[in-house]
């Protein structure tokens, strides 16, 4: 049985579909801080399969204990966490408590119940301001904000766990920029509040919820002056978790993988592809750079291909189409 924390969230719900379609038994938990129970019904509808679910908070250790007590868990995929960079700067303690203390609770329970496999949602944010691209897994790490620091600290805690317990196996999956939605149109990125990331904001501008998209700077040293990122389809990302889990079933220690495509697209390329494939206008205005943004980030994804046999398959067109399909009728 696999425990999926944060399962009602964006990446958790897509990974739940991939796991159920692979015939895995799962149990989910979430506190719905940034999601809603409707995602769980959608997962059931897509897969035609049922699963146990707990409305629980990582910070409530006794509530979490019930999950371990009532289920025979042999691996954990840990998505639950807060992820808004700006909010983390304003409320660092909330991020340290929720993300770090919450993860420590989870790890203590795993230790108590003898659970040895852990897949962690890390982020390309741990590369800070990369000095070169594409980024390999052994590039230097740094954090530029409290959110990023929670990812770096948790990576460190998990490496320490592997030193202390030779039977413990961990995959640190460093996601690049997940976008897109399941082809059913039933699950996708549905954040509570105002989104920060490019694709949800493109969708809001296309829908008229925002009058225009703010392009944060067109004077970067990139192909067209706008920021370049490695956008990866969330369904490819979900399949990456399954590949990592299979690897952990045959290994111990901490393994680190970039989950990206290896291709960098600019903000203008994103806007224009979105408009073309969806036949919809995205009004935008060029504004000053956003504090903390770096010009170019994209992965070297070779290690995941060589060691996990996984690579991202879906195109930018797929990502733009499915994102809009999910959002347009909401
Ligand atoms: P999300 O907000 O959609 O999902 C996270 C889920 O965790 C939410 O449903 C939220 O309600 C839940 N949660 C938060 N704190 C909790 C707590 N204390 N107890 C129980 N549930 C809690 O985010 P996502 O995009 O699906 O991201 C999943 C993970 O991947 C996060 O850890 C995030 O930091 C990481 N990540 C995301 C991205 C991205 O761009 N989406 C990039 C890199 C890493
Ligand atoms: N951008 C805009 N306008 C917007 C939003 C974004 O022009 O309204 C630009 C940004 O300047 C950047 C690109 O679009 O060039 C992508 O921005 P996102 O906010 O979508 O993604 P980031 O790469 O900045 O951030 C992501 C994750 C963070 C993580 C960071 C570093 O969302 O959690 O990668 O790895 F910390």
Coordinates of N, CA, C and O in Angstrom, one line a residue, residues 168-322:
X168 N 16.9 2.2 4.2 CA 16.0 3.3 3.8 C 16.3 3.7 2.4 O 17.5 3.8 2.0
X169 N 15.3 3.9 1.6 CA 15.6 4.3 0.2 C 14.7 5.5 -0.2 O 13.5 5.5 0.1
X170 N 15.3 6.5 -0.8 CA 14.7 7.8 -1.0 C 14.9 8.2 -2.5 O 16.0 8.1 -3.0
X171 N 13.9 8.7 -3.1 CA 14.1 9.4 -4.4 C 13.8 10.9 -4.2 O 12.6 11.2 -3.8
X172 N 14.7 11.7 -4.5 CA 14.5 13.2 -4.4 C 14.3 13.6 -5.8 O 15.2 13.6 -6.7
X173 N 13.0 13.9 -6.1 CA 12.6 14.2 -7.5 C 12.6 15.8 -7.6 O 11.8 16.4 -7.0
X174 N 13.5 16.3 -8.4 CA 13.5 17.8 -8.6 C 12.7 18.1 -9.8 O 13.2 18.0 -11.0
X175 N 11.5 18.6 -9.6 CA 10.6 19.0 -10.7 C 11.1 20.3 -11.3 O 11.4 21.2 -10.6
X176 N 10.9 20.4 -12.6 CA 11.1 21.7 -13.2 C 9.7 22.4 -13.2 O 9.2 22.6 -12.2
X177 N 9.1 22.8 -14.3 CA 7.9 23.6 -14.2 C 6.7 22.8 -14.7 O 6.4 22.7 -15.9
X178 N 6.0 22.1 -13.8 CA 4.8 21.3 -14.2 C 3.7 22.1 -14.7 O 3.3 23.1 -14.0
X179 N 3.1 21.8 -15.8 CA 1.9 22.4 -16.3 C 1.0 21.4 -17.0 O 1.4 20.2 -17.0
X180 N -0.1 21.8 -17.6 CA -0.9 20.8 -18.3 C -1.9 20.1 -17.3 O -1.9 20.4 -16.1
X181 N -2.7 19.2 -17.9 CA -3.8 18.6 -17.1 C -4.1 17.2 -17.8 O -3.7 17.0 -18.9
X182 N -4.8 16.4 -17.0 CA -5.2 15.1 -17.5 C -6.1 15.2 -18.7 O -6.9 16.1 -18.8
X183 N -5.9 14.3 -19.7 CA -6.7 14.4 -20.9 C -8.2 14.4 -20.8 O -8.9 14.8 -21.6
X184 N -8.7 13.8 -19.6 CA -10.1 13.8 -19.4 C -10.7 15.2 -19.1 O -11.9 15.4 -19.2
X185 N -9.8 16.1 -18.8 CA -10.3 17.4 -18.4 C -10.9 17.5 -17.0 O -11.5 18.5 -16.6
X186 N -10.8 16.4 -16.3 CA -11.4 16.3 -14.9 C -10.5 16.7 -13.8 O -11.0 17.2 -12.7
X187 N -9.2 16.6 -14.0 CA -8.3 17.1 -13.0 C -7.3 18.0 -13.6 O -7.0 17.9 -14.8
X188 N -6.8 19.0 -12.9 CA -5.8 19.9 -13.4 C -5.3 20.8 -12.3 O -5.6 20.5 -11.1
X189 N -4.7 21.9 -12.7 CA -4.2 22.8 -11.6 C -5.4 23.8 -11.2 O -5.9 24.5 -12.1
X190 N -5.8 23.7 -10.0 CA -7.0 24.4 -9.5 C -6.7 25.0 -8.2 O -7.2 24.7 -7.2
X191 N -5.7 26.0 -8.2 CA -5.3 26.5 -6.9 C -6.3 27.4 -6.2 O -7.1 28.1 -6.9
X192 N -6.3 27.4 -4.9 CA -7.2 28.3 -4.1 C -6.5 29.7 -4.2 O -5.3 29.8 -3.8
X193 N -7.2 30.8 -4.5 CA -6.6 32.1 -4.5 C -5.9 32.5 -5.9 O -6.1 31.8 -6.9
X194 N -5.1 33.6 -5.8 CA -4.5 34.1 -7.1 C -3.3 33.3 -7.4 O -2.4 33.2 -6.6
X195 N -3.2 32.8 -8.6 CA -2.0 32.0 -8.9 C -0.8 32.8 -9.2 O -0.9 34.0 -9.5
X196 N 0.4 32.2 -9.0 CA 1.7 32.9 -9.2 C 2.3 32.5 -10.5 O 3.1 33.2 -11.0
X197 N 2.1 31.3 -10.9 CA 2.8 30.7 -12.0 C 2.3 31.1 -13.3 O 1.1 31.5 -13.5
X198 N 3.2 30.9 -14.3 CA 2.8 31.5 -15.7 C 1.6 30.8 -16.3 O 0.7 31.5 -16.7
X199 N 1.5 29.5 -16.3 CA 0.4 28.9 -17.1 C -1.0 29.2 -16.5 O -1.9 29.6 -17.2
X200 N -1.2 29.1 -15.1 CA -2.5 29.5 -14.6 C -2.8 30.9 -14.9 O -4.0 31.3 -15.1
X201 N -1.8 31.7 -15.0 CA -2.1 33.2 -15.2 C -2.4 33.4 -16.7 O -3.2 34.3 -17.0
X202 N -1.7 32.6 -17.6 CA -2.1 32.7 -19.0 C -3.6 32.3 -19.1 O -4.4 33.0 -19.8
X203 N -4.0 31.3 -18.4 CA -5.4 30.8 -18.5 C -6.3 31.9 -18.0 O -7.4 32.1 -18.6
X204 N -6.0 32.5 -16.9 CA -6.8 33.6 -16.4 C -6.9 34.8 -17.3 O -8.0 35.4 -17.4
X205 N -5.9 35.1 -18.0 CA -5.9 36.2 -18.9 C -6.8 35.8 -20.1 O -7.5 36.6 -20.7
X206 N -6.6 34.6 -20.6 CA -7.4 34.1 -21.7 C -8.9 34.1 -21.4 O -9.8 34.4 -22.2
X207 N -9.2 33.8 -20.1 CA -10.7 33.8 -19.7 C -11.2 35.1 -19.4 O -12.4 35.3 -19.2
X208 N -10.3 36.1 -19.2 CA -10.8 37.5 -18.9 C -10.9 37.7 -17.4 O -11.4 38.7 -16.9
X209 N -10.4 36.7 -16.6 CA -10.5 36.9 -15.1 C -9.4 38.0 -14.8 O -9.6 38.8 -13.9
X210 N -8.3 37.9 -15.5 CA -7.3 39.0 -15.4 C -7.4 39.8 -16.7 O -7.5 39.2 -17.7
X211 N -7.3 41.1 -16.6 CA -7.4 41.9 -17.9 C -6.3 41.6 -18.8 O -6.5 41.7 -20.1
X212 N -5.1 41.3 -18.3 CA -4.0 41.0 -19.2 C -2.9 40.2 -18.4 O -2.9 40.3 -17.1
X213 N -2.1 39.5 -19.1 CA -1.0 38.8 -18.4 C 0.2 39.8 -18.3 O 0.5 40.5 -19.2
X214 N 0.8 39.7 -17.2 CA 2.0 40.5 -17.0 C 3.2 39.7 -17.4 O 3.5 38.7 -16.8
X215 N 3.9 40.2 -18.4 CA 5.2 39.5 -18.8 C 6.3 40.2 -18.0 O 6.5 41.4 -18.1
X216 N 6.9 39.4 -17.1 CA 7.9 40.0 -16.2 C 9.2 40.1 -16.9 O 10.2 39.4 -16.6
X217 N 9.3 41.1 -17.7 CA 10.6 41.5 -18.3 C 10.8 40.9 -19.7 O 10.6 39.7 -19.9
X218 N 11.3 41.8 -20.6 CA 11.6 41.3 -21.9 C 13.1 41.7 -22.3 O 13.4 41.8 -23.4
X219 N 13.9 41.9 -21.2 CA 15.2 42.4 -21.4 C 16.2 41.4 -20.8 O 17.3 41.7 -20.4
X220 N 15.8 40.1 -20.7 CA 16.8 39.1 -20.2 C 17.7 38.6 -21.4 O 17.3 38.7 -22.6
X221 N 18.8 38.1 -21.1 CA 19.7 37.6 -22.1 C 19.3 36.2 -22.7 O 19.9 35.2 -22.5
X222 N 18.1 36.2 -23.3 CA 17.5 35.0 -23.8 C 17.1 35.2 -25.2 O 17.3 36.3 -25.8
X223 N 16.6 34.1 -25.9 CA 16.3 34.2 -27.3 C 15.4 35.4 -27.7 O 15.6 36.0 -28.7
X224 N 14.4 35.7 -26.9 CA 13.5 36.9 -27.2 C 13.4 37.9 -26.1 O 12.5 38.7 -26.1
X225 N 14.3 37.7 -25.1 CA 14.3 38.7 -23.9 C 13.5 38.3 -22.8 O 13.6 38.8 -21.7
X226 N 12.6 37.2 -22.9 CA 11.7 36.8 -21.8 C 12.3 35.6 -21.2 O 13.1 34.9 -21.8
X227 N 11.9 35.3 -19.9 CA 12.4 34.2 -19.1 C 12.2 32.8 -19.8 O 11.2 32.6 -20.4
X228 N 13.2 31.9 -19.7 CA 13.1 30.6 -20.3 C 13.0 29.6 -19.2 O 13.8 29.6 -18.2
X229 N 12.1 28.6 -19.3 CA 11.9 27.5 -18.3 C 11.7 26.2 -19.0 O 11.3 26.2 -20.2
X230 N 11.8 25.1 -18.2 CA 11.6 23.8 -18.7 C 10.2 23.3 -18.2 O 10.0 22.9 -17.1
X231 N 9.2 23.5 -19.1 CA 7.8 23.1 -18.8 C 7.6 21.6 -19.0 O 8.0 21.2 -20.1
X232 N 7.1 21.0 -18.0 CA 6.9 19.5 -18.2 C 5.4 19.2 -17.9 O 4.8 19.7 -17.0
X233 N 4.8 18.3 -18.8 CA 3.4 17.9 -18.6 C 3.3 17.1 -17.3 O 4.0 16.2 -17.1
X234 N 2.2 17.5 -16.6 CA 2.0 16.9 -15.3 C 1.8 15.4 -15.4 O 2.1 14.6 -14.4
X235 N 1.3 14.9 -16.5 CA 1.1 13.4 -16.6 C 2.4 12.7 -16.9 O 2.7 11.6 -16.4
X236 N 3.4 13.4 -17.6 CA 4.7 12.9 -17.7 C 5.4 12.8 -16.3 O 6.0 11.8 -15.9
X237 N 5.2 13.9 -15.5 CA 5.7 14.0 -14.2 C 5.2 12.9 -13.3 O 5.9 12.2 -12.6
X238 N 3.9 12.6 -13.4 CA 3.2 11.6 -12.6 C 3.9 10.2 -12.9 O 4.2 9.4 -12.0
X239 N 4.1 10.0 -14.2 CA 4.7 8.7 -14.6 C 6.1 8.6 -14.1 O 6.6 7.5 -13.8
X240 N 6.8 9.7 -13.9 CA 8.2 9.7 -13.3 C 8.2 9.2 -11.9 O 9.1 8.5 -11.5
X241 N 7.1 9.5 -11.2 CA 7.0 8.9 -9.8 C 6.9 7.4 -9.7 O 7.4 6.8 -8.9
X242 N 6.1 6.9 -10.7 CA 6.0 5.5 -10.8 C 7.3 4.8 -11.1 O 7.7 3.8 -10.5
X243 N 8.1 5.4 -12.0 CA 9.4 4.9 -12.4 C 10.3 5.0 -11.2 O 11.1 4.0 -10.9
X244 N 10.2 6.1 -10.4 CA 11.1 6.2 -9.2 C 10.8 5.2 -8.2 O 11.7 4.5 -7.6
X245 N 9.5 4.9 -8.0 CA 9.0 3.9 -7.0 C 9.6 2.5 -7.4 O 10.0 1.8 -6.5
X246 N 9.5 2.2 -8.7 CA 10.0 0.9 -9.1 C 11.5 0.8 -8.8 O 12.0 -0.2 -8.4
X247 N 12.2 1.9 -9.0 CA 13.7 1.9 -8.8 C 13.9 1.7 -7.3 O 14.8 0.9 -6.9
X248 N 13.1 2.3 -6.4 CA 13.3 2.2 -5.0 C 13.1 0.8 -4.5 O 13.6 0.4 -3.4
X249 N 12.2 0.0 -5.2 CA 11.9 -1.3 -4.8 C 13.2 -2.2 -4.9 O 13.3 -3.3 -4.4
X250 N 14.2 -1.7 -5.7 CA 15.4 -2.5 -5.9 C 16.7 -1.8 -5.4 O 17.8 -2.2 -5.8
X251 N 16.5 -0.8 -4.6 CA 17.8 -0.1 -4.2 C 17.6 0.5 -2.8 O 16.5 0.6 -2.2
X252 N 18.7 1.0 -2.2 CA 18.7 1.7 -1.0 C 19.5 3.0 -1.1 O 20.2 3.2 -2.1
X253 N 19.4 3.9 -0.2 CA 20.1 5.2 -0.2 C 19.3 6.2 -0.9 O 18.2 6.0 -1.3
X254 N 19.9 7.4 -1.0 CA 19.2 8.6 -1.6 C 19.6 8.8 -3.1 O 20.8 8.9 -3.4
X255 N 18.6 8.7 -3.9 CA 18.8 8.9 -5.4 C 18.2 10.2 -5.8 O 17.1 10.6 -5.3
X256 N 18.9 11.0 -6.6 CA 18.4 12.3 -7.0 C 18.1 12.3 -8.5 O 19.0 12.0 -9.3
X257 N 17.0 12.8 -8.9 CA 16.7 12.9 -10.3 C 16.0 14.2 -10.7 O 15.0 14.7 -10.0
X258 N 16.5 14.8 -11.8 CA 15.7 16.0 -12.4 C 14.6 15.4 -13.2 O 14.7 14.4 -13.9
X259 N 13.4 16.0 -13.0 CA 12.2 15.6 -13.8 C 11.9 16.8 -14.7 O 11.2 17.8 -14.2
X260 N 12.4 16.8 -15.9 CA 12.2 17.9 -16.8 C 12.3 17.4 -18.2 O 12.5 16.2 -18.4
X261 N 12.1 18.2 -19.2 CA 12.2 17.7 -20.6 C 13.5 18.0 -21.2 O 13.9 17.3 -22.2
X262 N 14.3 18.9 -20.6 CA 15.6 19.3 -21.2 C 15.4 20.4 -22.3 O 16.4 20.9 -22.9
X263 N 14.2 20.9 -22.5 CA 13.9 22.0 -23.4 C 13.5 23.2 -22.7 O 12.6 23.1 -21.8
X264 N 14.0 24.4 -23.1 CA 13.6 25.6 -22.5 C 12.7 26.4 -23.5 O 13.1 26.6 -24.6
X265 N 11.6 26.8 -23.0 CA 10.7 27.7 -23.8 C 10.6 29.1 -23.1 O 10.6 29.2 -21.8
X266 N 10.5 30.1 -23.9 CA 10.4 31.5 -23.3 C 8.9 31.8 -23.0 O 8.0 31.1 -23.5
X267 N 8.7 32.9 -22.3 CA 7.4 33.3 -22.0 C 6.6 33.7 -23.3 O 5.4 33.3 -23.4
X268 N 7.3 34.3 -24.2 CA 6.6 34.6 -25.5 C 6.2 33.3 -26.2 O 5.1 33.2 -26.8
X269 N 7.1 32.3 -26.2 CA 6.8 31.1 -26.9 C 5.6 30.4 -26.2 O 4.7 29.8 -26.9
X270 N 5.5 30.5 -24.9 CA 4.4 29.9 -24.2 C 3.1 30.6 -24.6 O 2.1 30.0 -24.9
X271 N 3.1 32.0 -24.6 CA 1.9 32.7 -24.9 C 1.4 32.4 -26.3 O 0.2 32.1 -26.6
X272 N 2.4 32.4 -27.3 CA 2.0 32.3 -28.7 C 1.5 30.8 -29.0 O 0.6 30.6 -29.7
X273 N 2.2 29.8 -28.4 CA 1.7 28.5 -28.6 C 0.3 28.3 -28.0 O -0.5 27.7 -28.6
X274 N 0.1 28.8 -26.8 CA -1.2 28.7 -26.2 C -2.3 29.3 -27.1 O -3.4 28.7 -27.3
X275 N -2.0 30.5 -27.6 CA -3.0 31.2 -28.4 C -3.3 30.4 -29.7 O -4.4 30.2 -30.1
X276 N -2.2 29.8 -30.3 CA -2.4 29.1 -31.5 C -3.2 27.8 -31.4 O -4.1 27.6 -32.1
X277 N -2.8 27.0 -30.4 CA -3.4 25.7 -30.3 C -4.8 25.8 -29.7 O -5.6 24.9 -30.0
X278 N -5.1 26.9 -29.0 CA -6.5 27.0 -28.4 C -7.3 28.0 -29.1 O -8.5 28.2 -28.7
X279 N -6.8 28.6 -30.2 CA -7.5 29.7 -30.9 C -8.2 30.7 -29.9 O -9.4 30.9 -30.0
X280 N -7.4 31.2 -29.0 CA -7.9 32.1 -28.1 C -6.9 33.3 -27.9 O -5.7 33.0 -28.1
X281 N -7.4 34.5 -27.5 CA -6.4 35.6 -27.4 C -5.9 35.6 -25.9 O -6.7 35.4 -25.0
X282 N -4.6 35.9 -25.8 CA -4.1 36.2 -24.4 C -3.5 37.6 -24.4 O -2.4 37.8 -24.9
X283 N -4.3 38.5 -23.9 CA -3.8 39.9 -23.8 C -2.6 40.0 -22.8 O -2.7 39.3 -21.8
X284 N -1.5 40.7 -23.2 CA -0.4 40.8 -22.2 C 0.3 42.1 -22.3 O 0.1 42.9 -23.3
X285 N 0.9 42.5 -21.2 CA 1.7 43.7 -21.2 C 3.1 43.4 -20.6 O 3.2 42.6 -19.6
X286 N 4.1 44.0 -21.2 CA 5.4 43.8 -20.7 C 5.6 44.7 -19.5 O 5.3 45.9 -19.5
X287 N 6.1 44.2 -18.4 CA 6.3 44.9 -17.1 C 7.8 44.7 -16.7 O 8.5 43.9 -17.2
X288 N 8.2 45.4 -15.6 CA 9.5 45.1 -15.1 C 9.7 43.7 -14.6 O 8.7 42.9 -14.3
X289 N 11.0 43.2 -14.5 CA 11.3 41.9 -14.1 C 10.7 41.6 -12.7 O 10.6 42.6 -11.9
X290 N 10.4 40.4 -12.4 CA 9.9 40.0 -11.0 C 11.1 39.7 -10.2 O 12.0 39.0 -10.6
X291 N 11.1 40.3 -9.0 CA 12.3 40.1 -8.1 C 12.6 38.6 -7.9 O 11.6 37.8 -7.7
X292 N 13.8 38.2 -8.0 CA 14.2 36.8 -7.7 C 14.2 35.9 -8.9 O 14.7 34.8 -8.8
X293 N 13.6 36.4 -10.0 CA 13.6 35.5 -11.2 C 15.0 35.4 -11.9 O 15.7 36.4 -11.9
X294 N 15.3 34.2 -12.4 CA 16.5 34.1 -13.2 C 16.2 33.9 -14.6 O 15.1 33.6 -15.0
X295 N 17.2 34.3 -15.5 CA 16.8 34.3 -17.0 C 16.4 32.9 -17.5 O 15.4 32.8 -18.1
X296 N 17.3 31.9 -17.2 CA 17.1 30.6 -18.0 C 17.3 29.4 -17.0 O 18.3 29.4 -16.3
X297 N 16.3 28.5 -17.0 CA 16.4 27.3 -16.2 C 15.9 26.1 -17.1 O 14.8 26.2 -17.5
X298 N 16.8 25.2 -17.4 CA 16.3 23.9 -17.9 C 17.2 22.7 -17.5 O 18.3 22.9 -17.2
X299 N 16.5 21.6 -17.5 CA 17.2 20.4 -16.9 C 18.1 19.7 -17.9 O 17.8 19.7 -19.1
X300 N 19.1 18.9 -17.4 CA 19.6 17.8 -18.2 C 18.8 16.6 -17.6 O 19.0 16.2 -16.5
X301 N 18.0 16.0 -18.4 CA 17.1 14.9 -17.9 C 17.7 13.5 -18.1 O 17.0 12.5 -17.9
X302 N 19.0 13.4 -18.5 CA 19.6 12.1 -18.9 C 19.6 11.1 -17.8 O 19.5 9.9 -18.0
X303 N 19.9 11.6 -16.6 CA 20.0 10.6 -15.5 C 18.7 9.8 -15.3 O 18.8 8.6 -15.1
X304 N 17.6 10.5 -15.3 CA 16.3 9.8 -15.1 C 16.1 8.8 -16.3 O 15.6 7.7 -16.1
X305 N 16.5 9.2 -17.5 CA 16.4 8.3 -18.6 C 17.2 7.0 -18.4 O 16.8 5.9 -18.6
X306 N 18.5 7.3 -18.1 CA 19.4 6.2 -17.9 C 19.1 5.2 -16.8 O 19.3 4.0 -16.9
X307 N 18.7 5.8 -15.7 CA 18.5 5.0 -14.5 C 17.1 4.6 -14.2 O 16.9 3.6 -13.5
X308 N 16.2 5.4 -14.6 CA 14.7 5.0 -14.4 C 14.0 4.6 -15.6 O 12.9 4.1 -15.6
X309 N 14.7 4.8 -16.8 CA 14.0 4.4 -18.0 C 12.8 5.3 -18.3 O 11.9 5.0 -19.0
X310 N 12.8 6.5 -17.7 CA 11.7 7.5 -17.9 C 12.2 8.7 -18.7 O 13.3 9.2 -18.4
X311 N 11.3 9.2 -19.5 CA 11.5 10.5 -20.1 C 10.1 11.1 -20.4 O 9.2 10.4 -20.7
X312 N 10.1 12.5 -20.4 CA 8.9 13.2 -20.8 C 8.6 13.0 -22.2 O 9.5 13.1 -23.1
X313 N 7.3 12.7 -22.6 CA 7.0 12.4 -24.0 C 6.1 13.4 -24.6 O 6.0 13.6 -25.8
X314 N 5.3 14.1 -23.7 CA 4.3 15.0 -24.3 C 4.8 16.4 -24.7 O 5.8 16.8 -24.2
X315 N 4.2 17.0 -25.7 CA 4.7 18.2 -26.3 C 4.2 19.5 -25.6 O 3.2 19.4 -24.9
X316 N 4.7 20.6 -26.0 CA 4.3 21.9 -25.5 C 2.8 22.1 -25.9 O 2.0 22.6 -25.2
X317 N 2.5 21.7 -27.2 CA 1.1 21.8 -27.7 C 0.2 21.0 -26.7 O -0.9 21.5 -26.4
X318 N 0.5 19.8 -26.4 CA -0.3 19.0 -25.5 C -0.5 19.7 -24.1 O -1.6 19.7 -23.6
X319 N 0.6 20.3 -23.7 CA 0.5 21.0 -22.3 C -0.4 22.2 -22.4 O -1.3 22.4 -21.5
X320 N -0.3 23.0 -23.5 CA -1.1 24.2 -23.6 C -2.6 23.8 -23.8 O -3.5 24.4 -23.2
X321 N -2.8 22.8 -24.6 CA -4.2 22.4 -24.9 C -4.9 21.9 -23.7 O -6.0 22.2 -23.3
X322 N -4.2 21.0 -23.0 CA -4.9 20.3 -21.8 C -5.1 21.3 -20.7 O -6.1 21.2 -19.9

